[in-house]
Tab-separated table of C-alpha atoms in Angstrom:
chain	number	residue	atom	x	y	z
A	1	GLN	CA	-8.590	19.571	14.956
A	2	VAL	CA	-7.618	16.731	12.601
A	3	ILE	CA	-7.845	14.524	15.673
A	4	PHE	CA	-10.520	16.549	17.513
A	5	LEU	CA	-8.245	18.575	19.807
A	6	ASN	CA	-9.420	22.136	20.341
A	7	SER	CA	-6.069	23.232	21.771
A	8	SER	CA	-3.234	25.275	20.290
A	9	LYS	CA	-0.783	23.654	22.724
A	10	SER	CA	-1.665	20.175	21.508
A	11	GLY	CA	-1.540	21.436	17.930
A	12	THR	CA	1.972	22.762	18.436
A	13	ALA	CA	3.062	19.474	20.015
A	14	ILE	CA	1.591	17.522	17.089
A	15	LEU	CA	3.402	19.739	14.577
A	16	ALA	CA	6.662	19.123	16.448
A	17	SER	CA	5.941	15.384	16.386
A	18	LEU	CA	5.398	15.509	12.621
A	19	ALA	CA	8.747	17.266	12.243
A	20	ILE	CA	10.438	14.296	13.946
A	21	GLY	CA	9.165	11.921	11.270
A	22	ASP	CA	9.206	14.259	8.254
A	23	PRO	CA	10.300	17.901	8.658
A	24	THR	CA	9.228	18.860	5.128
A	25	LEU	CA	5.765	17.422	5.660
A	26	ALA	CA	5.427	19.387	8.896
A	27	VAL	CA	6.121	22.626	7.010
A	28	TYR	CA	3.581	21.722	4.330
A	29	ALA	CA	0.998	20.839	7.006
A	30	GLY	CA	1.467	24.196	8.719
A	31	LEU	CA	1.268	26.011	5.397
A	32	GLY	CA	-1.944	24.196	4.500
A	33	ALA	CA	-3.570	24.968	7.849
A	34	TYR	CA	-2.692	28.667	7.706
A	35	THR	CA	-3.738	29.010	4.059
A	36	ALA	CA	-7.111	27.361	4.653
A	37	THR	CA	-7.783	29.492	7.724
A	38	LEU	CA	-6.770	32.734	6.012
A	39	THR	CA	-8.975	31.846	3.046
A	40	ALA	CA	-11.942	31.259	5.352
A	41	GLN	CA	-11.349	34.575	7.097
A	42	SER	CA	-10.890	36.493	3.848
A	43	ILE	CA	-14.240	35.326	2.438
A	44	GLY	CA	-16.071	36.045	5.694
A	45	LEU	CA	-16.754	32.559	7.044
A	46	ASN	CA	-17.670	32.045	10.706
A	47	GLU	CA	-14.989	33.730	12.808
A	48	GLN	CA	-15.370	31.452	15.832
A	49	SER	CA	-14.950	28.386	13.626
A	50	CYS	CA	-11.820	29.972	12.161
A	51	ARG	CA	-10.393	30.560	15.643
A	52	ASP	CA	-11.225	26.976	16.633
A	53	GLY	CA	-9.316	25.642	13.636
A	54	LEU	CA	-12.362	24.082	11.994
A	55	PHE	CA	-11.493	25.545	8.605
A	56	GLY	CA	-7.797	24.767	8.931
A	57	TYR	CA	-7.481	21.060	9.616
A	58	ASN	CA	-8.481	19.860	6.160
A	59	GLY	CA	-5.897	22.260	4.761
A	60	ALA	CA	-3.258	20.730	7.027
A	61	LEU	CA	-4.060	17.296	5.625
A	62	ILE	CA	-3.833	18.673	2.086
A	63	GLY	CA	-0.294	19.812	2.940
A	64	CYS	CA	0.568	16.346	4.265
A	65	ALA	CA	-0.776	14.677	1.123
A	66	ALA	CA	0.989	17.158	-1.167
A	67	SER	CA	4.288	16.477	0.588
A	68	VAL	CA	4.005	12.696	0.125
A	69	PHE	CA	2.010	12.239	-3.077
A	70	GLY	CA	2.517	15.571	-4.839
A	71	PRO	CA	5.263	16.942	-7.083
A	72	SER	CA	8.798	16.718	-5.703
A	73	PHE	CA	9.629	20.188	-7.062
A	74	VAL	CA	9.042	22.362	-3.970
A	75	PRO	CA	7.521	25.476	-5.640
A	76	VAL	CA	4.918	23.306	-7.375
A	77	GLY	CA	4.250	21.371	-4.156
A	78	VAL	CA	3.727	24.637	-2.289
A	79	ALA	CA	1.342	25.846	-4.983
A	80	TYR	CA	-0.613	22.577	-4.821
A	81	THR	CA	-0.841	22.905	-1.042
A	82	MET	CA	-2.059	26.499	-1.071
A	83	LEU	CA	-4.596	25.986	-3.860
A	84	GLY	CA	-5.903	22.752	-2.382
A	85	ALA	CA	-6.086	24.151	1.139
A	86	SER	CA	-8.016	27.194	-0.083
A	87	ALA	CA	-10.481	24.919	-1.865
A	88	THR	CA	-11.150	22.925	1.313
A	89	SER	CA	-12.349	26.057	3.129
A	90	VAL	CA	-15.000	26.766	0.510
A	91	LEU	CA	-16.060	23.121	0.400
A	92	CYS	CA	-16.198	22.994	4.203
A	93	ALA	CA	-18.636	25.914	4.216
A	94	SER	CA	-20.840	24.126	1.675
A	95	LEU	CA	-20.801	20.846	3.584
A	96	ASN	CA	-21.531	22.553	6.897
A	97	LYS	CA	-24.678	23.936	5.282
A	98	ALA	CA	-25.688	20.653	3.668
A	99	LEU	CA	-24.907	18.127	6.402
A	100	SER	CA	-26.676	17.577	9.710
A	101	GLN	CA	-23.449	16.301	11.285
A	102	PRO	CA	-19.773	17.305	11.363
A	103	GLN	CA	-18.163	17.190	7.928
A	104	TRP	CA	-15.179	15.154	9.216
A	105	THR	CA	-12.470	15.055	6.527
A	106	TRP	CA	-14.750	14.879	3.482
A	107	SER	CA	-13.325	18.142	2.139
A	108	PHE	CA	-9.778	16.820	2.317
A	109	ASN	CA	-10.740	13.599	0.539
A	110	VAL	CA	-12.604	15.341	-2.279
A	111	VAL	CA	-9.904	17.930	-2.948
A	112	ALA	CA	-6.929	15.588	-2.535
A	113	LEU	CA	-8.372	12.748	-4.608
A	114	THR	CA	-9.241	15.169	-7.403
A	115	SER	CA	-5.513	15.568	-7.918
A	116	ILE	CA	-4.214	12.190	-6.726
A	117	LEU	CA	-6.482	10.159	-9.011
A	118	ARG	CA	-5.065	12.079	-11.938
A	119	MET	CA	-1.411	11.793	-10.891
A	120	LYS	CA	-1.690	8.101	-9.817
A	121	PRO	CA	1.298	8.206	-7.397
A	122	LEU	CA	0.963	4.542	-6.395
A	123	GLU	CA	0.971	3.272	-9.964
A	124	ALA	CA	4.761	3.339	-10.214
A	125	VAL	CA	5.040	1.485	-6.907
A	126	ALA	CA	2.646	-1.212	-8.080
A	127	GLU	CA	4.582	-1.683	-11.326
A	128	THR	CA	7.950	-2.091	-9.576
A	129	PRO	CA	8.836	-5.810	-9.689
A	130	ALA	CA	9.556	-7.416	-6.348
A	131	THR	CA	12.389	-9.956	-6.449
A	132	ASP	CA	12.488	-13.078	-4.352
A	133	VAL	CA	15.566	-11.688	-2.608
A	134	ALA	CA	13.741	-8.517	-1.629
A	135	ALA	CA	10.743	-10.491	-0.396
A	136	THR	CA	12.992	-12.736	1.684
A	137	SER	CA	14.794	-9.720	3.099
A	138	LEU	CA	11.494	-8.128	4.137
A	139	SER	CA	10.343	-11.358	5.755
A	140	ASN	CA	13.585	-11.653	7.724
A	141	SER	CA	13.536	-8.012	8.800
A	142	VAL	CA	10.040	-8.116	10.313
A	143	GLY	CA	10.121	-8.810	14.015
A	144	VAL	CA	7.796	-8.783	17.016
A	145	MET	CA	8.667	-5.168	17.809
A	146	ASP	CA	7.510	-4.106	14.341
A	147	PHE	CA	4.048	-5.428	15.143
A	148	VAL	CA	4.134	-3.914	18.633
A	149	ALA	CA	4.972	-0.513	17.154
A	150	SER	CA	2.429	-0.739	14.320
A	151	PRO	CA	-0.424	0.959	16.275
A	152	LEU	CA	1.856	3.961	16.918
A	153	VAL	CA	2.816	4.033	13.248
A	154	GLY	CA	-0.904	3.911	12.474
A	155	ILE	CA	-1.394	7.054	14.563
A	156	SER	CA	1.343	8.805	12.587
A	157	GLN	CA	-0.241	7.681	9.307
A	158	ILE	CA	-3.226	9.922	10.058
A	159	PHE	CA	-0.853	12.632	8.833
A	160	VAL	CA	0.776	10.406	6.168
A	161	VAL	CA	3.939	9.907	8.246
A	162	ASP	CA	5.612	6.525	8.770
A	163	SER	CA	7.165	6.868	12.223
A	164	ALA	CA	6.466	5.210	15.565
A	165	LEU	CA	8.214	8.153	17.287
A	166	THR	CA	5.844	10.577	15.612
A	167	GLY	CA	2.935	8.369	16.662
A	168	ALA	CA	4.147	8.380	20.263
A	169	GLY	CA	4.453	12.166	20.171
A	170	ILE	CA	0.913	12.484	18.834
A	171	ILE	CA	-0.420	10.187	21.566
A	172	GLY	CA	1.361	12.381	24.110
A	173	SER	CA	-0.243	15.455	22.538
A	174	ILE	CA	-3.670	13.846	22.785
A	175	GLY	CA	-2.979	12.888	26.401
A	176	MET	CA	-2.258	16.537	27.231
A	177	TYR	CA	-5.800	17.321	26.098
A	178	SER	CA	-7.648	14.183	27.176
A	179	PRO	CA	-6.033	10.980	28.498
A	180	LYS	CA	-9.141	8.927	27.711
A	181	LEU	CA	-9.170	10.202	24.137
A	182	GLY	CA	-5.585	9.005	23.892
A	183	VAL	CA	-6.801	5.546	24.892
A	184	HIS	CA	-9.445	5.705	22.158
A	185	ALA	CA	-6.792	6.647	19.604
A	186	LEU	CA	-4.275	3.948	20.522
A	187	GLY	CA	-6.961	1.335	21.082
A	188	GLY	CA	-8.586	2.106	17.728
A	189	SER	CA	-5.302	1.870	15.866
A	190	THR	CA	-4.477	-1.399	17.628
A	191	LEU	CA	-7.842	-2.912	16.691
A	192	GLY	CA	-7.363	-1.798	13.094
A	193	CYS	CA	-3.986	-3.525	12.910
A	194	LEU	CA	-5.435	-6.694	14.437
A	195	VAL	CA	-8.266	-6.715	11.908
A	196	GLY	CA	-5.665	-6.408	9.169
A	197	LEU	CA	-3.828	-9.461	10.484
A	198	LEU	CA	-7.075	-11.424	10.798
A	199	PHE	CA	-7.956	-10.515	7.212
A	200	GLY	CA	-4.597	-11.830	6.026
A	201	ALA	CA	-3.365	-8.408	4.963
A	202	ASP	CA	0.129	-7.878	3.604
A	203	THR	CA	2.493	-7.789	6.571
A	204	SER	CA	4.162	-4.601	5.394
A	205	ASP	CA	0.806	-2.787	5.203
A	206	VAL	CA	0.121	-3.673	8.839
A	207	ILE	CA	3.521	-2.683	10.227
A	208	TYR	CA	3.448	0.553	8.209
A	209	GLY	CA	0.250	1.474	10.049
A	210	LEU	CA	-2.001	1.552	7.005
A	211	TRP	CA	-4.658	-0.548	8.738
A	212	GLY	CA	-4.616	1.599	11.870
A	213	TYR	CA	-5.113	5.250	10.983
A	214	ASN	CA	-8.767	5.190	9.863
A	215	SER	CA	-9.634	3.078	12.888
A	216	ALA	CA	-7.907	5.507	15.257
A	217	LEU	CA	-9.826	8.442	13.767
A	218	ALA	CA	-13.176	6.649	13.992
A	219	SER	CA	-12.589	5.603	17.586
A	220	MET	CA	-11.577	9.135	18.548
A	221	ALA	CA	-14.652	10.595	16.842
A	222	VAL	CA	-16.923	8.393	18.944
A	223	GLY	CA	-15.026	9.368	22.091
A	224	THR	CA	-15.309	13.051	21.203
A	225	PHE	CA	-18.957	13.294	20.182
A	226	PHE	CA	-20.751	10.719	22.334
A	227	VAL	CA	-21.398	10.839	26.056
A	228	HIS	CA	-18.928	8.482	27.738
A	229	SER	CA	-20.605	5.158	28.559
A	230	ARG	CA	-20.120	1.426	28.150
A	231	GLU	CA	-22.171	1.608	24.977
A	232	ALA	CA	-19.991	4.395	23.619
A	233	ILE	CA	-16.867	2.352	24.358
A	234	ALA	CA	-18.389	-0.591	22.486
A	235	LEU	CA	-19.254	1.701	19.567
A	236	SER	CA	-15.709	3.067	19.592
A	237	ALA	CA	-14.311	-0.457	19.257
A	238	GLY	CA	-16.900	-1.403	16.650
A	239	SER	CA	-16.198	1.705	14.575
A	240	ALA	CA	-12.478	0.914	14.638
A	241	ALA	CA	-13.077	-2.624	13.383
A	242	ALA	CA	-15.563	-1.458	10.741
A	243	SER	CA	-13.180	1.238	9.480
A	244	ALA	CA	-10.421	-1.333	9.087
A	245	ALA	CA	-12.747	-3.705	7.257
A	246	LEU	CA	-13.828	-0.936	4.887
A	247	PHE	CA	-10.198	0.043	4.360
A	248	GLY	CA	-9.498	-3.554	3.392
A	249	ALA	CA	-12.251	-3.338	0.786
A	250	LEU	CA	-11.304	0.070	-0.612
A	251	GLN	CA	-7.509	-0.315	-0.620
A	252	PRO	CA	-7.333	-2.704	-3.603
A	253	LEU	CA	-9.978	-0.718	-5.478
A	254	PHE	CA	-8.137	2.575	-5.143
A	255	GLY	CA	-4.803	0.799	-5.552
A	256	SER	CA	-5.914	-0.326	-9.017
A	257	LEU	CA	-6.388	3.371	-9.793
A	258	GLY	CA	-2.914	4.208	-8.503
A	259	ALA	CA	-4.214	6.118	-5.485
A	260	PRO	CA	-4.675	5.640	-1.716
A	261	CYS	CA	-8.184	5.675	-0.240
A	262	LEU	CA	-7.055	8.326	2.293
A	263	THR	CA	-9.612	8.759	5.117
A	264	LEU	CA	-12.739	7.721	3.211
A	265	PRO	CA	-13.281	4.649	5.471
A	266	PHE	CA	-13.204	6.868	8.562
A	267	CYS	CA	-15.659	9.369	7.048
A	268	ALA	CA	-18.140	6.696	5.957
A	269	VAL	CA	-18.096	4.693	9.198
A	270	THR	CA	-18.169	7.727	11.498
A	271	SER	CA	-21.070	9.259	9.573
A	272	ALA	CA	-23.018	6.046	10.181
A	273	CYS	CA	-22.059	5.971	13.868
A	274	TYR	CA	-23.190	9.560	14.342
A	275	LEU	CA	-26.684	8.604	13.154
A	276	LEU	CA	-26.994	6.044	15.976
A	277	ASP	CA	-27.735	8.855	18.439
A	278	GLY	CA	-30.932	7.891	20.260
A	279	GLN	CA	-31.320	4.698	18.223
A	280	VAL	CA	-29.469	2.475	20.694
A	281	PRO	CA	-30.066	2.736	24.455
A	282	GLY	CA	-27.034	4.298	26.137
A	283	LEU	CA	-25.750	6.004	22.985
A	284	ARG	CA	-26.263	9.736	23.222
A	285	LEU	CA	-24.465	12.629	21.552
A	286	ALA	CA	-22.912	15.171	23.891
A	287	LYS	CA	-24.531	18.611	23.888
A	288	GLU	CA	-21.125	20.271	23.778
A	289	PRO	CA	-18.678	17.709	22.374
A	290	HIS	CA	-15.197	17.889	23.895
A	291	SER	CA	-13.707	14.656	25.274
A	292	PRO	CA	-14.780	11.508	27.172
A	293	GLU	CA	-13.918	13.236	30.469
A	294	LYS	CA	-16.098	16.291	29.827
A	295	ASN	CA	-18.959	15.005	27.662
A	296	ALA	CA	-22.268	14.934	29.460
């Protein structure tokens, strides 16, 4: 459900894809999803939502973040994952009551940033001096194929993984569920990377997929919740570009705090897109959101 797939088969394929890029992260993601779901069930939250994975996906992302940004000592990382994942379930229930639209990944952002802003995991990276030799080496190592693969890496970065193979596996998993949604995902990530290049972003940020993942999520959200139309396709592309632009604005701000901006750009842009229902001719929310093929 992180990427709007209501399918256990696709979920299993995505977990296997994560294991290709980072086996430890895949374990943490699974642990987070199960912990969040069990927490929701134990406190009596909506059973159908639990079965559909709607209380588990934020927990999965907490596991991904804990694996990458959390403590390296495994027992502490596991504890962070389980506590954080449990908290997302409670926050999800609150947001579902308060919001008139899906709560996207707000719960993940709130819970994860509560810890990440305190630990400042990117601070040490920012303080590491870059030598001219290292810069030259990076420049020489970047080739055309790195840019070609960057949209796939952007897909993998949704789960905080840096792997084009993982991204390809995730696209395949999406295609099993909805081929057109796969096009939204890859197209959104591609547009995000292009916006990064147009904005003069650091080359390494683009090829590592950092400009693509929020855009892919926003594009997929439009494809999932709106009735398929030319206007919806245009909104999908526009949301991808807007998410990348907002990422470009938030990245240096959060970077100065030693933290990533996670999926805040996606949440903000998609929330705005959702409110366009009925405001623009041709843009209409699906009565039973599923995929571009089935929305009506």
